[in-house]
Short mmCIF file of C-alpha atoms in Angstrom, two decimals:
data_model
loop_
_atom_site.label_atom_id
_atom_site.label_comp_id
_atom_site.label_asym_id
_atom_site.label_seq_id
_atom_site.Cartn_x
_atom_site.Cartn_y
_atom_site.Cartn_z
CA UNK A 89 87.74 -79.90 50.26
CA UNK A 90 85.82 -78.85 46.40
CA UNK A 91 82.90 -77.51 45.95
CA UNK A 92 79.70 -80.57 45.08
CA UNK A 93 78.92 -79.77 41.16
CA UNK A 94 75.43 -79.61 41.16
CA UNK A 95 73.16 -79.65 37.64
CA UNK A 96 69.60 -78.67 37.79
CA UNK A 97 67.93 -79.07 35.18
CA UNK A 98 63.79 -78.27 34.44
CA UNK A 99 61.84 -77.03 31.73
CA UNK A 100 58.30 -75.80 33.27
CA UNK A 101 56.46 -73.21 35.19
CA UNK A 102 55.47 -75.42 38.09
CA UNK A 103 59.61 -76.79 38.12
CA UNK A 104 60.45 -73.53 38.32
CA UNK A 105 58.77 -72.44 41.20
CA UNK A 106 59.30 -75.44 43.13
CA UNK A 107 62.93 -75.63 42.41
CA UNK A 108 63.86 -71.92 42.51
CA UNK A 109 64.18 -72.23 46.39
CA UNK A 110 66.29 -75.09 46.20
CA UNK A 111 68.44 -73.06 43.41
CA UNK A 112 68.62 -70.39 45.94
CA UNK A 113 69.61 -72.94 48.52
CA UNK A 114 72.74 -74.11 47.02
CA UNK A 115 73.50 -70.65 46.13
CA UNK A 116 73.51 -69.36 48.98
CA UNK A 117 75.93 -72.31 50.40
CA UNK A 118 79.42 -72.17 50.33
CA UNK A 119 79.90 -76.15 50.01
CA UNK A 120 78.12 -75.89 45.99
CA UNK A 121 78.86 -75.15 42.82
CA UNK A 122 75.00 -74.76 41.27
CA UNK A 123 74.65 -74.76 37.47
CA UNK A 124 71.01 -74.60 36.31
CA UNK A 125 69.78 -75.87 32.16
CA UNK A 126 66.43 -75.58 30.86
CA UNK A 127 64.60 -76.94 28.50
CA UNK A 128 62.16 -74.64 27.26
CA UNK A 129 59.01 -77.09 28.20
CA UNK A 130 56.96 -73.24 28.89
CA UNK A 131 58.75 -71.05 27.57
CA UNK A 132 56.93 -67.22 28.35
CA UNK A 133 55.90 -68.73 31.76
CA UNK A 134 58.98 -70.66 32.62
CA UNK A 135 60.95 -66.72 31.82
CA UNK A 136 58.91 -64.61 33.99
CA UNK A 137 59.85 -66.88 36.87
CA UNK A 138 63.44 -67.05 36.07
CA UNK A 139 62.99 -63.41 35.93
CA UNK A 140 61.51 -62.83 39.12
CA UNK A 141 63.53 -65.39 41.11
CA UNK A 142 67.16 -64.22 39.54
CA UNK A 143 68.44 -66.95 37.98
CA UNK A 144 69.96 -66.84 34.25
CA UNK A 145 70.42 -70.63 33.45
CA UNK A 146 73.23 -71.86 32.36
CA UNK A 147 72.25 -73.53 29.85
CA UNK A 148 69.16 -72.63 27.36
CA UNK A 149 68.09 -76.56 25.20
CA UNK A 150 64.68 -74.00 23.66
CA UNK A 151 64.08 -77.20 22.64
CA UNK A 152 59.75 -76.51 21.82
CA UNK A 153 58.37 -77.21 18.41
CA UNK A 154 54.85 -76.52 16.61
CA UNK A 155 52.30 -79.90 16.64
CA UNK A 156 55.78 -81.38 18.73
CA UNK A 157 54.16 -85.42 19.89
CA UNK A 158 55.84 -85.95 23.30
CA UNK A 159 58.26 -88.64 22.03
CA UNK A 160 59.61 -86.22 19.97
CA UNK A 161 60.26 -83.85 22.69
CA UNK A 162 61.54 -86.20 24.70
CA UNK A 163 64.22 -87.64 22.49
CA UNK A 164 65.16 -84.21 21.86
CA UNK A 165 65.51 -83.47 26.37
CA UNK A 166 67.60 -86.74 26.23
CA UNK A 167 69.62 -85.75 23.75
CA UNK A 168 70.18 -82.37 24.69
CA UNK A 169 70.09 -82.79 28.30
CA UNK A 170 73.42 -85.50 27.60
CA UNK A 171 74.99 -83.08 25.73
CA UNK A 172 74.89 -80.57 29.18
CA UNK A 173 75.90 -83.64 31.45
CA UNK A 174 79.24 -84.80 29.30
CA UNK A 175 80.12 -80.65 28.69
CA UNK A 176 78.75 -79.97 32.65
CA UNK A 177 80.12 -83.73 34.86
CA UNK A 178 77.82 -82.45 37.41
CA UNK A 179 78.27 -84.29 41.23
CA UNK A 180 74.69 -84.51 41.36
CA UNK A 181 71.39 -83.68 38.99
CA UNK A 182 68.84 -82.38 40.11
CA UNK A 183 64.93 -82.64 38.38
CA UNK A 184 61.80 -81.97 40.20
CA UNK A 185 58.54 -83.73 39.66
CA UNK A 186 56.84 -85.55 36.72
CA UNK A 187 57.70 -83.51 33.77
CA UNK A 188 59.27 -84.77 30.29
CA UNK A 189 62.10 -82.33 31.14
CA UNK A 190 62.48 -84.53 34.64
CA UNK A 191 62.60 -87.93 33.12
CA UNK A 192 64.44 -87.03 30.57
CA UNK A 193 67.17 -85.83 32.77
CA UNK A 194 66.81 -88.10 34.99
CA UNK A 195 67.41 -90.59 32.32
CA UNK A 196 70.43 -89.01 30.61
CA UNK A 197 72.09 -88.81 34.25
CA UNK A 198 71.13 -93.00 34.85
CA UNK A 199 72.55 -93.18 31.44
CA UNK A 200 75.83 -91.37 32.42
CA UNK A 201 76.43 -93.23 36.57
CA UNK A 202 75.78 -89.93 37.38
CA UNK A 203 73.21 -90.02 41.08
CA UNK A 204 69.69 -88.20 40.77
CA UNK A 205 68.48 -86.18 43.40
CA UNK A 206 64.22 -86.44 42.42
CA UNK A 207 62.35 -83.46 44.21
CA UNK A 208 59.01 -84.29 45.21
CA UNK A 209 59.19 -87.64 45.14
CA UNK A 210 56.88 -90.33 45.72
CA UNK A 211 53.27 -89.05 44.50
CA UNK A 212 51.15 -91.67 43.43
CA UNK A 213 47.27 -91.35 41.63
CA UNK A 214 47.69 -95.68 41.26
CA UNK A 215 46.65 -95.24 37.90
CA UNK A 216 48.93 -94.25 35.10
CA UNK A 217 46.78 -92.94 32.95
CA UNK A 218 45.59 -90.12 35.17
CA UNK A 219 47.00 -87.87 35.31
CA UNK A 220 48.97 -88.62 32.17
CA UNK A 221 52.01 -89.31 31.47
CA UNK A 222 52.86 -87.57 34.14
CA UNK A 223 51.91 -90.66 36.64
CA UNK A 224 54.43 -92.63 34.30
CA UNK A 225 57.58 -89.75 34.74
CA UNK A 226 57.31 -89.85 38.22
CA UNK A 227 57.20 -93.67 38.79
CA UNK A 228 60.47 -93.87 35.65
CA UNK A 229 62.41 -91.52 38.07
CA UNK A 230 61.89 -92.96 41.39
CA UNK A 231 63.35 -96.07 39.51
CA UNK A 232 66.80 -94.23 38.58
CA UNK A 233 66.80 -91.63 41.86
CA UNK A 234 69.63 -91.34 44.11
CA UNK A 235 67.96 -89.16 46.42
CA UNK A 236 64.22 -88.85 46.90
CA UNK A 237 62.75 -86.20 48.70
CA UNK A 238 59.28 -86.93 49.17
CA UNK A 239 57.02 -83.90 50.32
CA UNK A 240 54.72 -85.89 53.14
CA UNK A 241 54.85 -89.01 54.97
CA UNK A 242 52.01 -90.28 52.35
CA UNK A 243 54.64 -89.36 49.18
CA UNK A 244 57.82 -91.55 51.79
CA UNK A 245 55.84 -94.68 52.86
CA UNK A 246 55.11 -95.34 49.14
CA UNK A 247 58.44 -95.18 47.88
CA UNK A 248 59.42 -97.36 50.83
CA UNK A 249 57.09 -99.40 49.67
CA UNK A 250 58.55 -99.21 46.26
CA UNK A 251 62.12 -98.97 46.38
CA UNK A 252 62.58 -100.94 50.18
CA UNK A 253 64.15 -99.83 53.54
CA UNK A 254 67.58 -99.35 52.24
CA UNK A 255 66.55 -96.22 49.60
CA UNK A 256 67.70 -93.19 50.57
CA UNK A 257 64.18 -91.40 51.24
CA UNK A 258 64.12 -88.47 53.02
CA UNK A 259 60.65 -86.16 53.97
CA UNK A 260 61.26 -83.00 53.31
CA UNK A 261 58.58 -80.23 52.46
CA UNK A 262 57.10 -79.50 49.45
CA UNK A 263 59.40 -76.82 48.27
CA UNK A 264 56.21 -75.29 46.23
CA UNK A 265 55.60 -73.55 50.54
CA UNK A 266 59.06 -72.58 50.46
CA UNK A 267 58.37 -70.67 47.17
CA UNK A 268 54.74 -68.90 48.25
CA UNK A 269 56.16 -67.74 51.11
CA UNK A 270 59.43 -66.25 49.49
CA UNK A 271 56.51 -64.56 47.13
CA UNK A 272 54.79 -63.33 49.74
CA UNK A 273 57.16 -61.37 51.05
CA UNK A 274 58.31 -59.96 47.46
CA UNK A 275 54.32 -58.54 47.06
CA UNK A 276 54.56 -57.21 51.11
CA UNK A 277 57.67 -55.56 49.96
CA UNK A 278 56.45 -54.60 46.44
CA UNK A 279 53.13 -54.22 46.14
CA UNK A 280 53.65 -53.36 42.62
CA UNK A 281 54.42 -56.98 41.65
CA UNK A 282 50.92 -57.88 41.77
CA UNK A 283 49.33 -54.30 41.20
CA UNK A 284 48.24 -56.16 37.73
CA UNK A 285 44.76 -57.88 38.60
CA UNK A 286 43.70 -54.32 40.30
CA UNK A 287 40.86 -53.38 37.60
CA UNK A 288 38.96 -56.90 38.09
CA UNK A 289 39.02 -56.52 42.00
CA UNK A 290 37.49 -53.47 41.59
CA UNK A 291 34.78 -54.37 38.59
CA UNK A 292 34.16 -57.59 41.12
CA UNK A 293 34.10 -55.46 44.26
CA UNK A 294 31.34 -57.58 46.66
CA UNK A 295 31.50 -60.66 44.47
CA UNK A 296 32.98 -63.84 45.71
CA UNK A 297 35.79 -64.95 43.53
CA UNK A 298 36.20 -68.30 41.47
CA UNK A 299 39.69 -68.97 40.92
CA UNK A 300 39.44 -71.21 37.61
CA UNK A 301 42.86 -73.28 36.11
CA UNK A 302 42.72 -76.08 33.90
CA UNK A 303 45.12 -77.75 31.72
CA UNK A 304 45.25 -81.05 31.99
CA UNK A 305 45.92 -83.89 28.73
CA UNK A 306 43.03 -86.06 30.66
CA UNK A 307 40.42 -83.37 30.65
CA UNK A 308 41.28 -82.48 26.77
CA UNK A 309 38.29 -82.93 24.71
CA UNK A 310 34.64 -84.10 27.07
CA UNK A 311 36.20 -83.50 30.31
CA UNK A 312 36.96 -79.57 29.25
CA UNK A 313 34.30 -78.86 27.68
CA UNK A 314 31.81 -80.32 30.69
CA UNK A 315 34.23 -77.98 32.92
CA UNK A 316 33.97 -74.65 30.72
CA UNK A 317 29.83 -76.42 30.88
CA UNK A 318 29.37 -75.95 34.59
CA UNK A 319 31.64 -72.65 35.35
CA UNK A 320 29.51 -71.07 32.50
CA UNK A 321 25.84 -72.49 34.63
CA UNK A 322 27.65 -71.14 37.85
CA UNK A 323 28.33 -68.37 36.79
CA UNK A 324 24.70 -67.08 35.96
CA UNK A 325 24.96 -66.41 39.97
CA UNK A 326 24.88 -62.35 40.55
CA UNK A 327 26.84 -62.79 43.58
CA UNK A 328 29.97 -64.51 41.91
CA UNK A 329 32.75 -63.56 39.53
CA UNK A 330 35.78 -65.93 37.69
CA UNK A 331 38.64 -65.21 37.13
CA UNK A 332 40.03 -67.65 34.70
CA UNK A 333 44.64 -67.60 33.52
CA UNK A 334 43.26 -69.42 30.22
CA UNK A 335 46.47 -72.13 29.12
CA UNK A 336 48.22 -71.08 26.21
CA UNK A 337 47.13 -74.32 24.84
CA UNK A 338 45.28 -73.64 21.81
CA UNK A 339 42.53 -76.72 22.49
CA UNK A 340 42.00 -75.41 25.82
CA UNK A 341 41.54 -71.87 24.72
CA UNK A 342 38.78 -72.53 22.37
CA UNK A 343 36.86 -74.04 24.30
CA UNK A 344 37.01 -71.69 27.19
CA UNK A 345 36.53 -68.68 24.65
CA UNK A 346 33.42 -70.73 23.14
CA UNK A 347 31.45 -71.01 26.89
CA UNK A 348 32.46 -68.84 28.52
CA UNK A 349 34.11 -65.49 26.79
CA UNK A 350 31.43 -62.47 26.69
CA UNK A 351 30.08 -62.64 30.32
CA UNK A 352 30.23 -59.79 31.90
CA UNK A 353 31.66 -62.19 35.71
CA UNK A 354 34.43 -64.28 33.45
CA UNK A 355 37.31 -62.86 33.11
CA UNK A 356 39.23 -65.32 31.16
CA UNK A 357 42.45 -63.54 31.20
CA UNK A 358 45.86 -64.54 30.01
CA UNK A 359 48.21 -66.16 32.01
CA UNK A 360 49.33 -65.14 35.40
CA UNK A 361 53.25 -64.77 36.26
CA UNK A 362 54.01 -66.20 40.12
CA UNK A 363 52.70 -62.64 42.08
CA UNK A 364 49.87 -62.36 39.96
CA UNK A 365 48.99 -65.39 40.64
CA UNK A 366 49.64 -65.89 44.35
CA UNK A 367 47.71 -62.12 44.08
CA UNK A 368 44.84 -64.61 42.38
CA UNK A 369 44.55 -67.07 45.07
CA UNK A 370 44.45 -64.38 48.07
CA UNK A 371 41.87 -62.84 46.97
CA UNK A 372 39.68 -66.21 46.14
CA UNK A 373 37.30 -66.61 47.71
CA UNK A 374 37.18 -71.07 46.62
CA UNK A 375 39.49 -72.60 43.60
CA UNK A 376 38.38 -74.92 40.56
CA UNK A 377 41.38 -76.63 39.64
CA UNK A 378 42.77 -79.83 37.52
CA UNK A 379 46.49 -78.72 38.62
CA UNK A 380 48.43 -80.14 41.43
CA UNK A 381 50.27 -77.59 41.84
CA UNK A 382 47.52 -75.25 42.79
CA UNK A 383 45.95 -77.70 44.71
CA UNK A 384 49.22 -77.38 47.18
CA UNK A 385 49.60 -73.46 47.38
CA UNK A 386 45.58 -73.03 47.67
CA UNK A 387 45.50 -74.76 51.58
CA UNK A 388 48.42 -73.13 52.14
CA UNK A 389 46.11 -69.54 52.06
CA UNK A 390 43.50 -70.75 53.41
CA UNK A 391 41.36 -71.69 50.16
CA UNK A 392 39.24 -74.32 49.08
CA UNK A 393 39.75 -76.26 46.54
CA UNK A 394 37.72 -78.72 44.16
CA UNK A 395 39.95 -80.55 41.98
CA UNK A 396 37.97 -81.84 38.52
CA UNK A 397 39.61 -84.78 38.38
CA UNK A 398 39.09 -88.45 38.51
CA UNK A 399 41.76 -89.18 40.93
CA UNK A 400 44.77 -86.97 42.53
CA UNK A 401 48.25 -87.91 43.12
CA UNK A 402 48.44 -85.34 45.69
CA UNK A 403 45.40 -87.39 48.57
CA UNK A 404 46.60 -85.62 51.65
CA UNK A 405 45.05 -82.63 50.72
CA UNK A 406 42.09 -84.90 50.54
CA UNK A 407 41.85 -86.48 53.64
CA UNK A 408 43.12 -83.31 55.32
CA UNK A 409 40.50 -81.80 54.20
CA UNK A 410 42.10 -78.50 52.51
CA UNK A 411 40.36 -80.50 48.37
CA UNK A 412 38.27 -82.53 47.38
CA UNK A 413 37.65 -83.93 44.05
CA UNK A 414 35.12 -83.60 42.34
CA UNK A 415 35.22 -85.22 38.72
CA UNK A 416 33.88 -83.77 35.55
CA UNK A 417 30.24 -84.17 35.40
CA UNK A 418 29.00 -80.62 34.93
CA UNK A 419 26.05 -81.61 37.55
CA UNK A 420 28.63 -81.99 40.11
CA UNK A 421 30.91 -79.29 39.78
CA UNK A 422 28.29 -76.75 39.86
CA UNK A 423 26.92 -78.89 43.15
CA UNK A 424 29.61 -78.80 45.05
CA UNK A 425 30.85 -74.88 44.31
CA UNK A 426 27.18 -73.84 45.30
CA UNK A 427 27.63 -75.40 48.65
CA UNK A 428 30.81 -73.78 48.99
CA UNK A 429 29.15 -70.56 48.13
CA UNK A 430 26.18 -71.05 50.23
CA UNK A 431 27.52 -72.52 53.48
CA UNK A 432 29.98 -70.64 55.71
CA UNK A 433 30.36 -73.82 57.68
CA UNK A 434 31.08 -75.91 54.92
CA UNK A 435 33.84 -73.31 53.25
CA UNK A 436 35.52 -72.82 56.68
CA UNK A 437 35.78 -76.64 57.27
CA UNK A 438 38.07 -76.54 54.73
CA UNK A 439 39.85 -73.44 54.12
CA UNK A 440 40.75 -74.08 58.29
CA UNK A 441 41.80 -77.11 57.69
CA UNK A 442 45.36 -78.12 57.90
CA UNK A 443 47.94 -77.92 55.01
CA UNK A 444 49.97 -81.05 55.00
CA UNK A 445 52.35 -79.66 52.61
CA UNK A 446 55.22 -78.34 54.44
CA UNK A 447 56.84 -75.72 57.20
CA UNK A 448 59.01 -73.39 54.39
CA UNK A 449 62.55 -75.08 55.24
CA UNK A 450 62.33 -78.32 52.31
CA UNK A 451 64.61 -76.43 50.50
CA UNK A 452 67.33 -75.91 52.96
CA UNK A 453 66.32 -79.97 54.40
CA UNK A 454 67.59 -80.39 50.50
CA UNK A 455 70.70 -78.87 50.41
CA UNK A 456 71.90 -80.19 53.61
CA UNK A 457 71.03 -83.98 51.58
CA UNK A 458 73.10 -83.35 48.13
CA UNK A 459 75.71 -82.23 50.99
CA UNK A 460 76.07 -85.41 53.10
#
């Protein structure tokens, strides 16, 4: 019997983090011939993950252009990935999540009647504009996918409601847990991988660290300003420090620099590679983030998560008590941060809550499903 030829397609850092365990599993499995295609949707921060995971893409499309609109990016991704599919002729195309790269890859595969495996399938916020455009992307990918790898029971149930009981829907767990366990072990073996925060750790000794990330399109504008102002106000406290890896989007950077630049206890730093971000989560007291992936990662390390969004496609964390939606009203954000800083019982309740996102064996299960 010949190898099962798989083409794994991704373009952003979160995709790379959640797919490198799958790529590792496929490459270690004699049943597969795995090939990778990256779109370069997050160029520099994507390359950091590729280097860490030891992945050299077989195809690199470098699709990003300054000022490119979503429809322009989608069109370039669709035709570029289509050319790769015609050259590789895989048995399966594997995509993850809800990015433009994932949607374009699934659609290009569908046009060629190539089966699609959707990793982290079934997340739903019930609002196609929150998050935007991700909610629509993942719904459309689900309509093309042949194999749905659901990270949680809720996601699997949502897919069965939409696709029917005959669909190939499997509860695998979330590969982000696999990735975090892998990188944590690497840091233990090679501490230098995450030593770049040492200066801030020394400077902020004795303070509770608030880790902040924000980048969602629906928060650009007024939402982002409100998030920045809430952090500005909470940073008036002498018992905390803020470490904020600022997204490269100029719309994010300009707001954060204007509101938070120059404060002694606020570190506006460059985006972190994966080991350093794992280290930031480890040293933080709590996390304020609009990132979906961080809502899954932080609970694995026992860190409470406040989510400045109106909805989340990861309600399991809300239900389990590991995360809480706080919207973008600065008064609400400040109040909820202060509660977790000042109330040890409230902090402990979130820190000790059950992590609903998996056991670190999702990639192995996905490989077995692809093998049939």
